[in-house]
Amino acid sequence: MASVGTTRSVLRLLSSQPILKQAVRGYADEMAFTFAAANKVFYANSNVKQVDVPSFSGAFGILPKHVPTLAVLKPGVVTVFEQDGSSKKVFVSSGTVTINEDSSVQVLAEEAHPVEDLDASAAREQLSKAQGDLSKATSEQEKAEALIAIEVAEALVAAA
């Protein structure tokens, strides 16, 4: 049986320890959205309804209160649904999407262009060139670069 002195020592030790509180996630009903590329800032902390993104783990939609996530973008179209019901489509070559606990979302793209600005015939030419580069590639690096160019060009053709 523990002595009274030992019990008091334990109680004193326990009372001096900080009480651990359960973390509470602060969800928001709005989503602050930032979308930028080296060539342009499309949105800067704007309130939007939804964002659909293409990622290597699969395309997914982002709404307010989305679970925090970090994903790598694959070539494709980011669709932004604005508060007024309109939507904007922007082609991205690659990049990242970050969804934070406070419902803020950042899309950082290597290159990004509005879909309406894409030239379908130029995209097809780019795809043909990339396929030609793959057939002429001799080193593993050249093959990898050509495969990446093909992936981007195929996504461009699909978006245009």
PDB file of C-alpha atoms in Angstrom:
ATOM      1  CA  MET A   1       0.000   0.000   0.000  1.00  0.00           C
ATOM      2  CA  ALA A   2       1.297   3.403  -0.921  1.00  0.00           C
ATOM      3  CA  SER A   3       2.176   5.775   1.844  1.00  0.00           C
ATOM      4  CA  VAL A   4       0.370   9.081   2.282  1.00  0.00           C
ATOM      5  CA  GLY A   5       3.582  10.939   1.405  1.00  0.00           C
ATOM      6  CA  THR A   6       3.926   9.057  -1.910  1.00  0.00           C
ATOM      7  CA  THR A   7       0.278   9.712  -2.795  1.00  0.00           C
ATOM      8  CA  ARG A   8       0.705  13.439  -2.082  1.00  0.00           C
ATOM      9  CA  SER A   9       3.846  13.527  -4.239  1.00  0.00           C
ATOM     10  CA  VAL A  10       2.027  11.882  -7.127  1.00  0.00           C
ATOM     11  CA  LEU A  11      -0.975  14.207  -6.771  1.00  0.00           C
ATOM     12  CA  ARG A  12       1.318  17.248  -6.642  1.00  0.00           C
ATOM     13  CA  LEU A  13       3.152  16.016  -9.760  1.00  0.00           C
ATOM     14  CA  LEU A  14      -0.095  15.394 -11.641  1.00  0.00           C
ATOM     15  CA  SER A  15      -1.558  18.771 -10.719  1.00  0.00           C
ATOM     16  CA  SER A  16       1.505  20.556 -12.099  1.00  0.00           C
ATOM     17  CA  GLN A  17       1.150  18.908 -15.531  1.00  0.00           C
ATOM     18  CA  PRO A  18      -0.646  20.907 -18.224  1.00  0.00           C
ATOM     19  CA  ILE A  19      -4.062  19.583 -19.124  1.00  0.00           C
ATOM     20  CA  LEU A  20      -4.171  18.355 -22.682  1.00  0.00           C
ATOM     21  CA  LYS A  21      -7.121  19.695 -24.619  1.00  0.00           C
ATOM     22  CA  GLN A  22      -8.602  17.965 -27.621  1.00  0.00           C
ATOM     23  CA  ALA A  23      -7.874  19.824 -30.837  1.00  0.00           C
ATOM     24  CA  VAL A  24     -10.962  21.306 -32.444  1.00  0.00           C
ATOM     25  CA  ARG A  25     -10.901  21.923 -36.170  1.00  0.00           C
ATOM     26  CA  GLY A  26     -12.154  25.382 -37.100  1.00  0.00           C
ATOM     27  CA  TYR A  27     -14.328  24.807 -40.158  1.00  0.00           C
ATOM     28  CA  ALA A  28     -15.600  27.666 -42.250  1.00  0.00           C
ATOM     29  CA  ASP A  29     -18.621  27.993 -44.512  1.00  0.00           C
ATOM     30  CA  GLU A  30     -16.568  29.945 -47.038  1.00  0.00           C
ATOM     31  CA  MET A  31     -13.493  28.997 -48.976  1.00  0.00           C
ATOM     32  CA  ALA A  32     -10.712  31.535 -49.527  1.00  0.00           C
ATOM     33  CA  PHE A  33      -9.194  30.530 -52.865  1.00  0.00           C
ATOM     34  CA  THR A  34      -5.863  31.537 -54.357  1.00  0.00           C
ATOM     35  CA  PHE A  35      -4.840  30.334 -57.817  1.00  0.00           C
ATOM     36  CA  ALA A  36      -1.574  31.505 -59.340  1.00  0.00           C
ATOM     37  CA  ALA A  37       0.992  30.542 -61.945  1.00  0.00           C
ATOM     38  CA  ALA A  38       4.251  32.095 -63.032  1.00  0.00           C
ATOM     39  CA  ASN A  39       2.421  33.915 -65.821  1.00  0.00           C
ATOM     40  CA  LYS A  40      -0.678  35.156 -63.953  1.00  0.00           C
ATOM     41  CA  VAL A  41      -2.641  35.339 -60.710  1.00  0.00           C
ATOM     42  CA  PHE A  42      -6.162  34.094 -61.441  1.00  0.00           C
ATOM     43  CA  TYR A  43      -7.644  34.385 -57.922  1.00  0.00           C
ATOM     44  CA  ALA A  44      -6.235  36.073 -54.839  1.00  0.00           C
ATOM     45  CA  ASN A  45      -7.982  35.016 -51.633  1.00  0.00           C
ATOM     46  CA  SER A  46     -11.373  35.012 -53.401  1.00  0.00           C
ATOM     47  CA  ASN A  47     -14.500  33.397 -51.988  1.00  0.00           C
ATOM     48  CA  VAL A  48     -15.636  30.618 -54.354  1.00  0.00           C
ATOM     49  CA  LYS A  49     -18.184  27.792 -54.100  1.00  0.00           C
ATOM     50  CA  GLN A  50     -16.153  24.868 -55.423  1.00  0.00           C
ATOM     51  CA  VAL A  51     -12.932  23.988 -57.208  1.00  0.00           C
ATOM     52  CA  ASP A  52     -12.404  20.816 -59.263  1.00  0.00           C
ATOM     53  CA  VAL A  53      -8.776  19.802 -59.802  1.00  0.00           C
ATOM     54  CA  PRO A  54      -6.948  17.068 -61.750  1.00  0.00           C
ATOM     55  CA  SER A  55      -4.428  15.256 -59.570  1.00  0.00           C
ATOM     56  CA  PHE A  56      -2.244  12.206 -59.948  1.00  0.00           C
ATOM     57  CA  SER A  57      -4.349  10.461 -57.298  1.00  0.00           C
ATOM     58  CA  GLY A  58      -7.510  11.245 -59.301  1.00  0.00           C
ATOM     59  CA  ALA A  59      -9.613  14.297 -60.058  1.00  0.00           C
ATOM     60  CA  PHE A  60     -11.533  15.664 -57.083  1.00  0.00           C
ATOM     61  CA  GLY A  61     -13.778  18.530 -56.071  1.00  0.00           C
ATOM     62  CA  ILE A  62     -13.080  20.895 -53.198  1.00  0.00           C
ATOM     63  CA  LEU A  63     -15.869  22.486 -51.162  1.00  0.00           C
ATOM     64  CA  PRO A  64     -15.695  24.528 -47.949  1.00  0.00           C
ATOM     65  CA  LYS A  65     -14.904  22.262 -44.976  1.00  0.00           C
ATOM     66  CA  HIS A  66     -12.873  19.847 -47.156  1.00  0.00           C
ATOM     67  CA  VAL A  67     -10.434  17.733 -45.208  1.00  0.00           C
ATOM     68  CA  PRO A  68      -6.921  19.260 -45.258  1.00  0.00           C
ATOM     69  CA  THR A  69      -5.024  17.828 -48.216  1.00  0.00           C
ATOM     70  CA  LEU A  70      -1.886  18.296 -50.271  1.00  0.00           C
ATOM     71  CA  ALA A  71      -1.909  16.940 -53.836  1.00  0.00           C
ATOM     72  CA  VAL A  72       0.177  17.141 -56.991  1.00  0.00           C
ATOM     73  CA  LEU A  73      -1.676  18.425 -60.044  1.00  0.00           C
ATOM     74  CA  LYS A  74      -1.452  16.557 -63.306  1.00  0.00           C
ATOM     75  CA  PRO A  75      -1.972  18.226 -66.678  1.00  0.00           C
ATOM     76  CA  GLY A  76      -5.635  19.059 -67.077  1.00  0.00           C
ATOM     77  CA  VAL A  77      -8.363  21.579 -66.385  1.00  0.00           C
ATOM     78  CA  VAL A  78      -9.039  23.277 -63.059  1.00  0.00           C
ATOM     79  CA  THR A  79     -12.690  24.342 -62.885  1.00  0.00           C
ATOM     80  CA  VAL A  80     -13.647  27.109 -60.466  1.00  0.00           C
ATOM     81  CA  PHE A  81     -17.327  27.531 -59.570  1.00  0.00           C
ATOM     82  CA  GLU A  82     -17.870  31.099 -58.443  1.00  0.00           C
ATOM     83  CA  GLN A  83     -20.470  32.399 -55.965  1.00  0.00           C
ATOM     84  CA  ASP A  84     -22.676  33.822 -58.739  1.00  0.00           C
ATOM     85  CA  GLY A  85     -23.027  30.359 -60.315  1.00  0.00           C
ATOM     86  CA  SER A  86     -20.613  30.959 -63.198  1.00  0.00           C
ATOM     87  CA  SER A  87     -17.568  28.783 -63.746  1.00  0.00           C
ATOM     88  CA  LYS A  88     -14.094  29.392 -65.102  1.00  0.00           C
ATOM     89  CA  LYS A  89     -11.894  26.694 -66.635  1.00  0.00           C
ATOM     90  CA  VAL A  90      -8.114  27.003 -66.630  1.00  0.00           C
ATOM     91  CA  PHE A  91      -5.655  24.525 -68.110  1.00  0.00           C
ATOM     92  CA  VAL A  92      -2.683  23.665 -65.860  1.00  0.00           C
ATOM     93  CA  SER A  93       0.454  21.819 -66.905  1.00  0.00           C
ATOM     94  CA  SER A  94       1.403  20.750 -63.370  1.00  0.00           C
ATOM     95  CA  GLY A  95       1.561  22.143 -59.857  1.00  0.00           C
ATOM     96  CA  THR A  96       0.191  21.622 -56.355  1.00  0.00           C
ATOM     97  CA  VAL A  97      -3.060  22.107 -54.503  1.00  0.00           C
ATOM     98  CA  THR A  98      -3.105  22.743 -50.766  1.00  0.00           C
ATOM     99  CA  ILE A  99      -6.285  22.600 -48.703  1.00  0.00           C
ATOM    100  CA  ASN A 100      -5.873  24.016 -45.204  1.00  0.00           C
ATOM    101  CA  GLU A 101      -7.832  23.462 -41.976  1.00  0.00           C
ATOM    102  CA  ASP A 102      -9.382  26.947 -42.225  1.00  0.00           C
ATOM    103  CA  SER A 103     -10.921  26.038 -45.634  1.00  0.00           C
ATOM    104  CA  SER A 104      -8.431  28.173 -47.538  1.00  0.00           C
ATOM    105  CA  VAL A 105      -7.186  26.600 -50.769  1.00  0.00           C
ATOM    106  CA  GLN A 106      -4.092  27.391 -52.835  1.00  0.00           C
ATOM    107  CA  VAL A 107      -3.472  26.128 -56.353  1.00  0.00           C
ATOM    108  CA  LEU A 108       0.041  26.868 -57.587  1.00  0.00           C
ATOM    109  CA  ALA A 109       0.578  25.888 -61.204  1.00  0.00           C
ATOM    110  CA  GLU A 110       3.741  25.658 -63.250  1.00  0.00           C
ATOM    111  CA  GLU A 111       1.812  27.061 -66.230  1.00  0.00           C
ATOM    112  CA  ALA A 112      -1.854  27.987 -66.475  1.00  0.00           C
ATOM    113  CA  HIS A 113      -3.992  29.367 -69.303  1.00  0.00           C
ATOM    114  CA  PRO A 114      -7.744  29.972 -69.585  1.00  0.00           C
ATOM    115  CA  VAL A 115      -9.311  27.216 -71.693  1.00  0.00           C
ATOM    116  CA  GLU A 116     -10.888  29.777 -74.027  1.00  0.00           C
ATOM    117  CA  ASP A 117      -7.367  30.982 -74.941  1.00  0.00           C
ATOM    118  CA  LEU A 118      -6.174  27.523 -76.043  1.00  0.00           C
ATOM    119  CA  ASP A 119      -5.613  26.852 -79.741  1.00  0.00           C
ATOM    120  CA  ALA A 120      -6.771  23.322 -80.632  1.00  0.00           C
ATOM    121  CA  SER A 121      -4.654  23.090 -83.808  1.00  0.00           C
ATOM    122  CA  ALA A 122      -1.539  24.269 -81.967  1.00  0.00           C
ATOM    123  CA  ALA A 123      -2.211  21.679 -79.253  1.00  0.00           C
ATOM    124  CA  ARG A 124      -2.466  18.912 -81.876  1.00  0.00           C
ATOM    125  CA  GLU A 125       0.799  20.106 -83.455  1.00  0.00           C
ATOM    126  CA  GLN A 126       2.465  20.029 -80.051  1.00  0.00           C
ATOM    127  CA  LEU A 127       1.216  16.471 -79.530  1.00  0.00           C
ATOM    128  CA  SER A 128       2.563  15.370 -82.937  1.00  0.00           C
ATOM    129  CA  LYS A 129       5.931  16.956 -82.189  1.00  0.00           C
ATOM    130  CA  ALA A 130       6.124  15.276 -78.764  1.00  0.00           C
ATOM    131  CA  GLN A 131       5.266  11.894 -80.290  1.00  0.00           C
ATOM    132  CA  GLY A 132       7.991  12.442 -82.904  1.00  0.00           C
ATOM    133  CA  ASP A 133      10.447  13.355 -80.157  1.00  0.00           C
ATOM    134  CA  LEU A 134       9.610  10.114 -78.368  1.00  0.00           C
ATOM    135  CA  SER A 135      10.250   8.021 -81.473  1.00  0.00           C
ATOM    136  CA  LYS A 136      13.641   9.738 -81.957  1.00  0.00           C
ATOM    137  CA  ALA A 137      14.660   9.597 -78.269  1.00  0.00           C
ATOM    138  CA  THR A 138      17.789   7.588 -77.596  1.00  0.00           C
ATOM    139  CA  SER A 139      18.462   8.181 -73.910  1.00  0.00           C
ATOM    140  CA  GLU A 140      16.202   7.474 -70.957  1.00  0.00           C
ATOM    141  CA  GLN A 141      16.120  11.190 -70.149  1.00  0.00           C
ATOM    142  CA  GLU A 142      14.992  12.086 -73.679  1.00  0.00           C
ATOM    143  CA  LYS A 143      12.282   9.399 -73.466  1.00  0.00           C
ATOM    144  CA  ALA A 144      11.082  10.690 -70.090  1.00  0.00           C
ATOM    145  CA  GLU A 145      10.980  14.286 -71.340  1.00  0.00           C
ATOM    146  CA  ALA A 146       9.047  13.223 -74.448  1.00  0.00           C
ATOM    147  CA  LEU A 147       6.557  11.222 -72.367  1.00  0.00           C
ATOM    148  CA  ILE A 148       5.927  14.240 -70.144  1.00  0.00           C
ATOM    149  CA  ALA A 149       5.458  16.443 -73.216  1.00  0.00           C
ATOM    150  CA  ILE A 150       2.994  13.892 -74.631  1.00  0.00           C
ATOM    151  CA  GLU A 151       1.015  13.816 -71.389  1.00  0.00           C
ATOM    152  CA  VAL A 152       0.756  17.618 -71.325  1.00  0.00           C
ATOM    153  CA  ALA A 153      -0.091  17.810 -75.041  1.00  0.00           C
ATOM    154  CA  GLU A 154      -2.800  15.141 -74.742  1.00  0.00           C
ATOM    155  CA  ALA A 155      -4.367  17.068 -71.871  1.00  0.00           C
ATOM    156  CA  LEU A 156      -4.147  20.277 -73.933  1.00  0.00           C
ATOM    157  CA  VAL A 157      -5.883  18.627 -76.894  1.00  0.00           C
ATOM    158  CA  ALA A 158      -8.627  17.305 -74.607  1.00  0.00           C
ATOM    159  CA  ALA A 159      -9.090  20.769 -73.025  1.00  0.00           C
ATOM    160  CA  ALA A 160      -9.069  22.788 -76.253  1.00  0.00           C
TER     161      ALA A 160
END
